[in-house]
């Protein structure tokens, strides 16, 4: 352009020796620049791409960690593959021949090119039909499920591929292989979790109605509707009742866990007295206690008021008490202490049972987690109780803390925000004289009636 302008308009100026010298100097400088422009050396190509490669590294990191599923991952990977080598078309083909991502290429051509990956683990430079030069790279993806491939094709206006492009794509392909395998594992785990939730839902619903019938007949038997039972019959009835309580608790746990998972758990927000809930929980678990267990409830004279769903708080305390009984198979004292301090209400359940090793504490609240302990190998359970209890506590803006030592017993504390006292004086509780007593010590498994304050 400059030469043209000068030749047209330069006229006599071009005759000057200085201008001639200037032209020669420009020609000497321009020639290597033109050469570098069309065929830049590797170090320069790398320098130009530095910013792009930094972005790519970040993108690969996100790709591997945050892609929700394999098709999304493959699509993102394909977009970056195109940018990485300035290609026109790209395809990512799964081990079974399924196309995971496709851009600027027909599915048929992608599959045909991918077939070249079957032979071995090395990338290949190929010429597609109708092309005189090598315009395609086939990168094998050695996936866990078999050999997949990433195929990259250059267009008529994009640069041809060389060893530099091949080596860059090779590293990229290794990342994609790992990410696709990881995503498959994540997908399988998600499917497994879904199946577990579906099973929980189904099993708990199916068990609920026969259990209802059993509960009904048991209370009729107890009330003597079918005639008075003999002493041996009464003993059998007690065993049946205890086993039914276990099943009722289990089904309630399964139902609530299933509801929690699919977001169907709606909590009520009633004003309630934790002392009453703890008292009811003690009654629920009483049939589970052995003759060697001594169950006691300590509660202050004043109401411990919280806002919450009475059924769910009952579930939490019942779970903690049930565990305290189950995991102290040799019997002993099981204490339930209701308290209020510093805007916090608490229910603490203490047992002197098998205890929990320090390294097991972090796993305690995981769903379906059951700890290994030879002393409790015969104790049944699902590993749902503590998971559910803590989730329920947290939905009430509360929590559950645990302190435990192997062989020395455990102490689980449910904390909930204390409700602010209402202005008008609360109606006195008349139904339960024990609740008004300064301290309560109630419910031993053998006791026919609750003992009076200590
Ligand atoms: P499970 O149905 O197995 O009792 P949980 O979720 O209630 O399920 O408890 C999880 C595990 O925590 C139990 O399997 C048991 O190993 C341990 N655990 C819970 N409570 C106690 C306790 N009071 N003492 C000792 N171990 C306990």
Short mmCIF file of C-alpha atoms and ligand atoms in Angstrom, two decimals:
data_model
loop_
_atom_site.label_atom_id
_atom_site.label_comp_id
_atom_site.label_asym_id
_atom_site.label_seq_id
_atom_site.Cartn_x
_atom_site.Cartn_y
_atom_site.Cartn_z
CA UNK A 1 0.00 0.00 0.00
CA UNK A 2 2.75 2.40 0.98
CA UNK A 3 4.73 1.40 -2.13
CA UNK A 4 1.68 2.08 -4.30
CA UNK A 5 1.08 5.50 -2.75
CA UNK A 6 4.67 6.50 -3.12
CA UNK A 7 4.86 5.30 -6.74
CA UNK A 8 1.76 7.30 -7.65
CA UNK A 9 2.29 10.42 -5.58
CA UNK A 10 5.98 10.25 -4.71
CA UNK A 11 7.14 11.55 -8.09
CA UNK A 12 10.49 13.28 -7.93
CA UNK A 13 10.80 12.57 -4.16
CA UNK A 14 11.34 8.92 -5.03
CA UNK A 15 14.42 9.89 -6.94
CA UNK A 16 16.06 11.19 -3.76
CA UNK A 17 18.77 8.77 -2.48
CA UNK A 18 17.47 9.15 1.09
CA UNK A 19 13.99 8.00 0.11
CA UNK A 20 15.48 5.10 -1.84
CA UNK A 21 17.51 4.13 1.21
CA UNK A 22 14.38 4.39 3.33
CA UNK A 23 12.49 2.01 0.97
CA UNK A 24 15.28 -0.51 1.13
CA UNK A 25 15.32 -0.31 4.93
CA UNK A 26 11.54 -0.84 5.07
CA UNK A 27 11.82 -3.81 2.72
CA UNK A 28 14.57 -5.37 4.86
CA UNK A 29 12.47 -5.00 8.02
CA UNK A 30 9.12 -5.96 6.43
CA UNK A 31 10.32 -9.20 4.88
CA UNK A 32 11.07 -11.07 8.14
CA UNK A 33 7.95 -9.56 9.70
CA UNK A 34 5.85 -10.91 6.84
CA UNK A 35 7.47 -14.30 7.26
CA UNK A 36 6.87 -14.30 11.02
CA UNK A 37 3.27 -13.18 10.40
CA UNK A 38 2.51 -16.13 8.12
CA UNK A 39 4.55 -18.78 9.89
CA UNK A 40 5.23 -17.55 13.43
CA UNK A 41 7.81 -19.52 15.42
CA UNK A 42 6.56 -21.72 18.20
CA UNK A 43 7.69 -19.42 21.04
CA UNK A 44 5.79 -16.50 19.46
CA UNK A 45 2.65 -18.57 18.93
CA UNK A 46 2.85 -19.58 22.54
CA UNK A 47 3.30 -15.97 23.67
CA UNK A 48 0.26 -14.88 21.66
CA UNK A 49 -1.82 -17.63 23.14
CA UNK A 50 -0.65 -17.14 26.72
CA UNK A 51 -3.75 -15.19 27.85
CA UNK A 52 -6.05 -17.65 26.07
CA UNK A 53 -4.25 -20.60 27.66
CA UNK A 54 -4.57 -19.11 31.15
CA UNK A 55 -8.30 -18.75 30.57
CA UNK A 56 -8.38 -22.30 29.26
CA UNK A 57 -6.68 -23.63 32.38
CA UNK A 58 -9.33 -21.97 34.53
CA UNK A 59 -12.09 -23.20 32.24
CA UNK A 60 -10.80 -26.79 32.42
CA UNK A 61 -10.74 -26.54 36.19
CA UNK A 62 -14.40 -25.40 36.23
CA UNK A 63 -15.25 -27.94 33.57
CA UNK A 64 -13.92 -30.83 35.60
CA UNK A 65 -15.37 -29.70 38.91
CA UNK A 66 -18.67 -28.05 38.15
CA UNK A 67 -20.22 -29.59 35.04
CA UNK A 68 -23.57 -31.03 36.11
CA UNK A 69 -23.65 -33.89 33.57
CA UNK A 70 -21.67 -35.43 30.73
CA UNK A 71 -23.43 -33.76 27.77
CA UNK A 72 -22.97 -30.30 29.37
CA UNK A 73 -19.37 -31.11 30.14
CA UNK A 74 -18.75 -32.36 26.57
CA UNK A 75 -20.38 -29.27 25.07
CA UNK A 76 -18.23 -26.91 27.15
CA UNK A 77 -15.14 -28.99 26.38
CA UNK A 78 -15.92 -28.84 22.64
CA UNK A 79 -16.27 -25.03 22.70
CA UNK A 80 -12.85 -24.72 24.28
CA UNK A 81 -11.36 -27.34 21.94
CA UNK A 82 -12.40 -25.20 18.96
CA UNK A 83 -10.85 -22.06 20.44
CA UNK A 84 -7.70 -23.83 21.48
CA UNK A 85 -6.53 -24.62 17.94
CA UNK A 86 -8.75 -22.28 15.90
CA UNK A 87 -10.61 -25.21 14.35
CA UNK A 88 -13.84 -25.19 12.36
CA UNK A 89 -15.49 -28.36 13.57
CA UNK A 90 -15.30 -30.63 16.59
CA UNK A 91 -17.02 -33.76 17.84
CA UNK A 92 -16.79 -35.68 21.10
CA UNK A 93 -17.84 -39.29 20.73
CA UNK A 94 -18.61 -41.60 23.66
CA UNK A 95 -17.23 -45.13 24.04
CA UNK A 96 -20.48 -46.61 22.68
CA UNK A 97 -20.49 -44.32 19.63
CA UNK A 98 -22.99 -41.80 21.04
CA UNK A 99 -22.26 -38.22 20.09
CA UNK A 100 -21.75 -36.22 23.28
CA UNK A 101 -21.01 -32.88 21.59
CA UNK A 102 -20.93 -31.72 17.98
CA UNK A 103 -20.10 -28.44 16.30
CA UNK A 104 -19.47 -27.64 12.61
CA UNK A 105 -19.31 -31.30 11.68
CA UNK A 106 -21.85 -33.95 10.74
CA UNK A 107 -22.47 -36.78 13.21
CA UNK A 108 -21.54 -39.22 10.47
CA UNK A 109 -18.12 -37.61 9.81
CA UNK A 110 -17.47 -37.37 13.56
CA UNK A 111 -18.16 -41.12 13.95
CA UNK A 112 -16.03 -42.00 10.89
CA UNK A 113 -13.09 -39.99 12.21
CA UNK A 114 -13.58 -41.32 15.75
CA UNK A 115 -13.25 -44.88 14.38
CA UNK A 116 -9.52 -44.10 13.83
CA UNK A 117 -9.08 -43.77 17.58
CA UNK A 118 -9.91 -47.43 18.12
CA UNK A 119 -6.41 -48.60 17.19
CA UNK A 120 -4.37 -47.07 19.96
CA UNK A 121 -3.76 -44.40 22.49
CA UNK A 122 -1.92 -41.86 20.28
CA UNK A 123 -3.50 -38.85 18.57
CA UNK A 124 -3.55 -38.97 14.77
CA UNK A 125 -3.32 -36.32 12.07
CA UNK A 126 -5.52 -37.21 9.09
CA UNK A 127 -6.71 -35.79 5.81
CA UNK A 128 -10.47 -35.93 5.40
CA UNK A 129 -11.83 -37.00 2.00
CA UNK A 130 -11.43 -34.18 -0.51
CA UNK A 131 -8.61 -32.51 1.40
CA UNK A 132 -5.05 -32.55 0.11
CA UNK A 133 -3.53 -31.80 3.50
CA UNK A 134 -3.90 -33.11 7.02
CA UNK A 135 -6.88 -31.16 8.28
CA UNK A 136 -8.17 -33.38 11.09
CA UNK A 137 -6.86 -34.54 14.44
CA UNK A 138 -8.31 -37.62 16.12
CA UNK A 139 -7.64 -37.80 19.86
CA UNK A 140 -8.46 -41.06 21.61
CA UNK A 141 -10.29 -40.66 24.94
CA UNK A 142 -9.53 -43.82 26.96
CA UNK A 143 -12.67 -43.72 29.10
CA UNK A 144 -13.49 -46.24 31.83
CA UNK A 145 -16.34 -47.55 29.64
CA UNK A 146 -14.13 -47.96 26.52
CA UNK A 147 -12.43 -45.87 23.85
CA UNK A 148 -14.11 -42.59 23.00
CA UNK A 149 -12.68 -39.86 20.78
CA UNK A 150 -12.44 -36.15 20.24
CA UNK A 151 -12.16 -35.20 16.56
CA UNK A 152 -11.12 -31.72 15.46
CA UNK A 153 -11.30 -30.50 11.85
CA UNK A 154 -9.83 -27.32 10.38
CA UNK A 155 -11.77 -25.31 7.81
CA UNK A 156 -10.68 -23.81 4.46
CA UNK A 157 -9.78 -20.51 6.12
CA UNK A 158 -8.25 -21.82 9.35
CA UNK A 159 -4.56 -22.73 9.60
CA UNK A 160 -3.53 -26.32 8.95
CA UNK A 161 -2.68 -28.47 11.92
CA UNK A 162 0.82 -29.38 13.02
CA UNK A 163 2.57 -31.09 15.90
CA UNK A 164 2.05 -28.03 18.14
CA UNK A 165 -1.76 -28.32 17.86
CA UNK A 166 -1.58 -32.07 18.37
CA UNK A 167 0.46 -31.77 21.55
CA UNK A 168 -1.79 -29.04 22.95
CA UNK A 169 -4.92 -31.07 22.26
CA UNK A 170 -3.36 -34.20 23.70
CA UNK A 171 -3.08 -32.61 27.19
CA UNK A 172 -6.58 -31.22 26.82
CA UNK A 173 -7.97 -34.63 25.82
CA UNK A 174 -6.45 -36.20 28.93
CA UNK A 175 -8.31 -33.65 31.07
CA UNK A 176 -11.58 -34.29 29.25
CA UNK A 177 -11.20 -38.05 29.67
CA UNK A 178 -10.77 -37.67 33.43
CA UNK A 179 -13.66 -35.19 33.63
CA UNK A 180 -16.04 -37.41 31.63
CA UNK A 181 -15.21 -40.42 33.82
CA UNK A 182 -15.70 -38.36 36.94
CA UNK A 183 -19.04 -37.05 35.67
CA UNK A 184 -20.16 -40.63 34.98
CA UNK A 185 -19.36 -41.59 38.59
CA UNK A 186 -21.24 -38.49 39.84
CA UNK A 187 -24.23 -39.35 37.64
CA UNK A 188 -24.24 -42.92 38.98
CA UNK A 189 -24.04 -41.70 42.56
CA UNK A 190 -26.90 -39.26 41.95
CA UNK A 191 -28.97 -42.08 40.42
CA UNK A 192 -28.19 -44.25 43.44
CA UNK A 193 -29.20 -41.48 45.85
CA UNK A 194 -32.44 -41.05 43.92
CA UNK A 195 -33.14 -44.77 44.11
CA UNK A 196 -32.48 -44.73 47.87
CA UNK A 197 -34.91 -41.83 48.31
CA UNK A 198 -37.55 -43.54 46.16
CA UNK A 199 -37.12 -46.71 48.17
CA UNK A 200 -37.44 -44.81 51.45
CA UNK A 201 -40.60 -43.18 50.22
CA UNK A 202 -42.14 -46.37 48.90
CA UNK A 203 -41.19 -48.59 51.84
CA UNK A 204 -42.37 -46.12 54.46
CA UNK A 205 -45.73 -45.61 52.74
CA UNK A 206 -46.24 -49.35 52.22
CA UNK A 207 -45.40 -50.11 55.86
CA UNK A 208 -47.60 -47.40 57.28
CA UNK A 209 -50.99 -48.99 56.70
CA UNK A 210 -50.27 -52.54 58.00
CA UNK A 211 -48.58 -50.92 61.01
CA UNK A 212 -51.69 -48.89 61.64
CA UNK A 213 -53.74 -52.10 61.76
CA UNK A 214 -51.23 -53.77 64.12
CA UNK A 215 -51.26 -50.73 66.42
CA UNK A 216 -55.05 -50.80 66.49
CA UNK A 217 -55.32 -54.49 67.37
CA UNK A 218 -52.58 -54.15 70.01
CA UNK A 219 -54.43 -51.43 71.87
CA UNK A 220 -57.69 -53.45 71.64
CA UNK A 221 -55.85 -56.46 73.10
CA UNK A 222 -54.45 -54.25 75.85
CA UNK A 223 -57.89 -52.84 76.65
CA UNK A 224 -59.30 -56.38 76.92
CA UNK A 225 -61.68 -56.01 73.97
CA UNK A 226 -61.01 -59.68 73.09
CA UNK A 227 -61.18 -60.86 76.69
CA UNK A 228 -58.74 -60.61 79.56
CA UNK A 229 -55.27 -61.95 78.75
CA UNK A 230 -53.43 -64.33 81.09
CA UNK A 231 -50.12 -63.21 82.59
CA UNK A 232 -48.09 -64.94 79.87
CA UNK A 233 -50.31 -63.28 77.27
CA UNK A 234 -49.67 -59.90 78.90
CA UNK A 235 -45.90 -60.51 78.78
CA UNK A 236 -46.13 -61.37 75.09
CA UNK A 237 -48.21 -58.25 74.57
CA UNK A 238 -45.46 -56.10 76.16
CA UNK A 239 -42.88 -57.57 73.78
CA UNK A 240 -45.21 -56.97 70.83
CA UNK A 241 -45.75 -53.39 71.95
CA UNK A 242 -42.02 -52.70 72.25
CA UNK A 243 -41.37 -54.13 68.79
CA UNK A 244 -44.24 -52.12 67.35
CA UNK A 245 -42.86 -48.93 68.92
CA UNK A 246 -39.54 -49.67 67.18
CA UNK A 247 -41.34 -50.14 63.89
CA UNK A 248 -43.44 -47.02 64.36
CA UNK A 249 -40.31 -44.97 65.02
CA UNK A 250 -38.54 -46.50 62.06
CA UNK A 251 -41.40 -45.82 59.66
CA UNK A 252 -41.75 -42.25 60.98
CA UNK A 253 -37.99 -41.73 60.43
CA UNK A 254 -38.17 -43.14 56.91
CA UNK A 255 -41.19 -41.03 56.02
CA UNK A 256 -39.66 -37.81 57.31
CA UNK A 257 -36.28 -38.55 55.69
CA UNK A 258 -38.05 -39.12 52.34
CA UNK A 259 -40.03 -35.90 52.77
CA UNK A 260 -36.86 -33.99 53.67
CA UNK A 261 -35.11 -35.23 50.52
CA UNK A 262 -37.76 -34.13 48.08
CA UNK A 263 -38.55 -30.90 49.90
CA UNK A 264 -42.02 -31.98 51.05
CA UNK A 265 -41.32 -31.50 54.73
CA UNK A 266 -43.46 -28.59 55.86
CA UNK A 267 -42.92 -27.51 59.47
CA UNK A 268 -45.58 -26.05 61.70
CA UNK A 269 -44.59 -23.12 63.94
CA UNK A 270 -46.55 -23.59 67.11
CA UNK A 271 -45.69 -22.19 70.51
CA UNK A 272 -44.86 -25.21 72.64
CA UNK A 273 -43.39 -26.23 75.95
CA UNK A 274 -40.30 -28.43 75.52
CA UNK A 275 -40.92 -30.05 78.91
CA UNK A 276 -44.17 -31.53 77.63
CA UNK A 277 -42.59 -32.79 74.42
CA UNK A 278 -39.74 -34.42 76.36
CA UNK A 279 -42.24 -36.02 78.68
CA UNK A 280 -44.19 -37.47 75.78
CA UNK A 281 -40.95 -38.75 74.20
CA UNK A 282 -40.13 -40.53 77.45
CA UNK A 283 -43.48 -42.26 77.31
CA UNK A 284 -42.95 -43.31 73.69
CA UNK A 285 -39.59 -44.96 74.38
CA UNK A 286 -40.51 -46.45 77.73
CA UNK A 287 -41.40 -49.88 76.25
CA UNK A 288 -37.95 -50.04 74.60
CA UNK A 289 -36.07 -49.85 77.89
CA UNK A 290 -34.82 -53.03 79.51
CA UNK A 291 -35.30 -53.93 83.15
CA UNK A 292 -31.76 -52.63 83.83
CA UNK A 293 -32.43 -49.19 82.40
CA UNK A 294 -33.33 -46.28 84.65
CA UNK A 295 -34.99 -43.49 82.69
CA UNK A 296 -35.31 -40.07 84.25
CA UNK A 297 -36.51 -36.64 83.20
CA UNK A 298 -35.29 -33.40 84.74
CA UNK A 299 -37.10 -30.21 83.87
CA UNK A 300 -37.37 -26.72 85.37
CA UNK A 301 -40.53 -25.49 87.03
CA UNK A 302 -41.13 -22.79 84.40
CA UNK A 303 -42.22 -23.53 80.86
CA UNK A 304 -39.39 -23.86 78.31
CA UNK A 305 -41.13 -22.33 75.34
CA UNK A 306 -39.99 -22.65 71.75
CA UNK A 307 -41.63 -22.22 68.37
CA UNK A 308 -41.76 -25.35 66.34
CA UNK A 309 -43.45 -28.41 64.98
CA UNK A 310 -44.37 -30.50 67.98
CA UNK A 311 -44.36 -33.76 65.97
CA UNK A 312 -40.87 -33.15 64.62
CA UNK A 313 -39.38 -32.05 67.94
CA UNK A 314 -40.92 -35.16 69.45
CA UNK A 315 -39.19 -37.18 66.71
CA UNK A 316 -35.81 -35.62 67.57
CA UNK A 317 -36.04 -36.25 71.31
CA UNK A 318 -37.46 -39.73 70.79
CA UNK A 319 -34.56 -40.58 68.44
CA UNK A 320 -31.99 -39.39 70.96
CA UNK A 321 -33.67 -41.34 73.77
CA UNK A 322 -34.09 -44.44 71.62
CA UNK A 323 -30.36 -44.33 70.78
CA UNK A 324 -29.42 -43.80 74.42
CA UNK A 325 -31.34 -46.98 75.29
CA UNK A 326 -30.17 -48.99 72.26
CA UNK A 327 -26.51 -48.12 72.69
CA UNK A 328 -26.37 -48.88 76.40
CA UNK A 329 -27.16 -52.59 76.06
CA UNK A 330 -25.90 -53.33 79.57
CA UNK A 331 -28.59 -51.00 80.96
CA UNK A 332 -27.88 -48.07 83.28
CA UNK A 333 -29.16 -44.56 83.70
CA UNK A 334 -30.62 -42.64 80.78
CA UNK A 335 -31.21 -39.00 81.66
CA UNK A 336 -33.20 -36.43 79.78
CA UNK A 337 -32.60 -32.86 80.95
CA UNK A 338 -34.69 -29.94 79.72
CA UNK A 339 -33.20 -26.50 80.38
CA UNK A 340 -33.28 -22.87 79.32
CA UNK A 341 -30.41 -20.36 79.39
CA UNK A 342 -29.27 -17.32 77.36
CA UNK A 343 -32.08 -17.36 74.79
CA UNK A 344 -31.48 -21.07 74.19
CA UNK A 345 -33.66 -23.99 75.12
CA UNK A 346 -32.01 -27.38 75.34
CA UNK A 347 -32.81 -31.03 75.76
CA UNK A 348 -29.83 -33.15 76.79
CA UNK A 349 -29.92 -36.93 76.64
CA UNK A 350 -27.18 -38.67 78.60
CA UNK A 351 -26.39 -42.37 78.66
CA UNK A 352 -23.63 -44.45 80.19
CA UNK A 353 -23.45 -46.81 77.25
CA UNK A 354 -20.86 -47.93 74.70
CA UNK A 355 -19.87 -44.36 73.69
CA UNK A 356 -18.39 -43.21 70.40
CA UNK A 357 -14.74 -42.98 69.32
CA UNK A 358 -13.51 -39.43 68.66
CA UNK A 359 -12.62 -40.21 65.03
CA UNK A 360 -16.19 -41.45 64.40
CA UNK A 361 -17.88 -38.26 65.62
CA UNK A 362 -17.68 -36.38 62.29
CA UNK A 363 -19.54 -39.22 60.51
CA UNK A 364 -22.26 -39.57 63.07
CA UNK A 365 -24.86 -37.40 61.36
CA UNK A 366 -24.33 -38.73 57.82
CA UNK A 367 -27.33 -40.29 56.16
CA UNK A 368 -27.40 -44.10 56.52
CA UNK A 369 -24.19 -43.96 58.60
CA UNK A 370 -23.87 -46.70 61.19
CA UNK A 371 -20.72 -47.00 63.26
CA UNK A 372 -18.90 -50.26 63.78
CA UNK A 373 -18.81 -51.33 67.41
CA UNK A 374 -18.65 -54.95 68.49
CA UNK A 375 -20.67 -54.13 71.59
CA UNK A 376 -23.55 -52.94 69.40
CA UNK A 377 -23.19 -55.40 66.53
CA UNK A 378 -26.57 -56.95 67.42
CA UNK A 379 -28.33 -53.55 67.61
CA UNK A 380 -30.57 -52.84 64.66
CA UNK A 381 -30.94 -49.50 62.90
CA UNK A 382 -30.85 -47.68 59.59
CA UNK A 383 -28.43 -44.83 60.26
CA UNK A 384 -31.21 -42.35 59.52
CA UNK A 385 -32.11 -41.21 63.04
CA UNK A 386 -29.31 -38.75 63.80
CA UNK A 387 -29.21 -37.44 60.23
CA UNK A 388 -32.92 -36.72 60.34
CA UNK A 389 -32.78 -35.32 63.89
CA UNK A 390 -30.07 -32.81 63.08
CA UNK A 391 -31.74 -31.74 59.83
CA UNK A 392 -35.00 -31.21 61.72
CA UNK A 393 -33.19 -29.30 64.48
CA UNK A 394 -31.52 -27.06 61.90
CA UNK A 395 -34.84 -26.40 60.19
CA UNK A 396 -35.94 -25.05 63.58
CA UNK A 397 -32.81 -22.81 63.66
CA UNK A 398 -31.38 -25.17 66.25
CA UNK A 399 -28.71 -27.88 66.27
CA UNK A 400 -27.51 -31.05 67.95
CA UNK A 401 -24.15 -31.31 69.73
CA UNK A 402 -22.53 -34.49 70.92
CA UNK A 403 -19.91 -35.36 73.49
CA UNK A 404 -18.89 -38.96 73.92
CA UNK A 405 -16.12 -41.27 75.05
CA UNK A 406 -15.86 -44.96 74.21
CA UNK A 407 -17.00 -47.05 77.14
CA UNK A 408 -18.08 -43.98 79.15
CA UNK A 409 -21.34 -43.08 77.40
CA UNK A 410 -22.66 -40.21 75.32
CA UNK A 411 -24.33 -36.88 75.78
CA UNK A 412 -26.47 -35.50 72.93
CA UNK A 413 -27.84 -31.96 73.27
CA UNK A 414 -30.62 -30.53 71.16
CA UNK A 415 -30.60 -26.72 71.24
CA UNK A 416 -33.44 -24.50 69.98
CA UNK A 417 -34.02 -20.75 70.14
CA UNK A 418 -36.02 -19.89 73.22
CA UNK A 419 -39.27 -18.08 72.40
CA UNK A 420 -39.67 -14.61 73.92
CA UNK A 421 -42.12 -14.66 76.83
CA UNK A 422 -45.59 -13.35 75.99
CA UNK A 423 -46.85 -10.33 77.85
CA UNK A 424 -49.91 -11.76 79.59
CA UNK A 425 -49.24 -14.37 82.28
CA UNK A 426 -49.39 -17.89 80.94
CA UNK A 427 -52.33 -20.04 81.95
CA UNK A 428 -51.26 -22.38 84.74
CA UNK A 429 -50.91 -26.03 83.71
CA UNK A 430 -53.42 -28.03 85.65
CA UNK A 431 -53.48 -31.40 83.96
CA UNK A 432 -50.05 -32.63 85.05
CA UNK A 433 -49.09 -31.93 88.66
CA UNK A 434 -45.52 -33.22 88.05
CA UNK A 435 -44.89 -30.50 85.50
CA UNK A 436 -45.39 -27.85 88.16
CA UNK A 437 -42.96 -29.41 90.58
CA UNK A 438 -39.56 -27.71 91.01
CA UNK A 439 -37.63 -30.72 89.61
CA UNK A 440 -38.85 -33.91 88.03
CA UNK A 441 -37.54 -37.41 88.28
CA UNK A 442 -39.96 -39.58 86.39
CA UNK A 443 -40.45 -42.73 84.39
CA UNK A 444 -38.59 -45.81 85.32
CA UNK A 445 -39.40 -48.73 83.07
CA UNK A 446 -40.81 -50.79 85.90
CA UNK A 447 -42.66 -47.95 87.57
CA UNK A 448 -46.40 -48.16 87.26
CA UNK A 449 -46.72 -44.48 88.02
CA UNK A 450 -44.31 -41.60 87.71
CA UNK A 451 -42.28 -40.86 90.84
CA UNK A 452 -42.55 -37.58 92.60
CA UNK A 453 -39.90 -34.86 92.58
CA UNK A 454 -36.55 -35.62 94.12
P1 LIG B 1 -29.24 -46.00 63.93
O1 LIG B 1 -30.53 -46.32 63.29
O2 LIG B 1 -28.11 -46.85 63.44
O3 LIG B 1 -29.30 -45.96 65.41
P2 LIG B 1 -28.62 -43.16 64.06
O4 LIG B 1 -28.51 -42.20 62.93
O5 LIG B 1 -29.59 -42.86 65.11
O6 LIG B 1 -28.88 -44.55 63.37
O7 LIG B 1 -27.20 -43.28 64.70
C1 LIG B 1 -26.07 -43.44 63.86
C2 LIG B 1 -25.01 -44.23 64.57
O8 LIG B 1 -24.47 -43.44 65.63
C3 LIG B 1 -25.50 -45.48 65.21
O9 LIG B 1 -25.50 -46.57 64.29
C4 LIG B 1 -24.51 -45.67 66.34
O10 LIG B 1 -23.35 -46.32 65.84
C5 LIG B 1 -24.13 -44.25 66.74
N1 LIG B 1 -24.86 -43.76 67.92
C6 LIG B 1 -25.96 -42.99 67.93
N2 LIG B 1 -26.34 -42.70 69.19
C7 LIG B 1 -25.45 -43.28 69.98
C8 LIG B 1 -25.29 -43.37 71.41
N3 LIG B 1 -26.13 -42.76 72.26
N4 LIG B 1 -24.24 -44.07 71.87
C9 LIG B 1 -23.38 -44.67 71.04
N5 LIG B 1 -23.47 -44.65 69.70
C10 LIG B 1 -24.49 -43.97 69.18
#
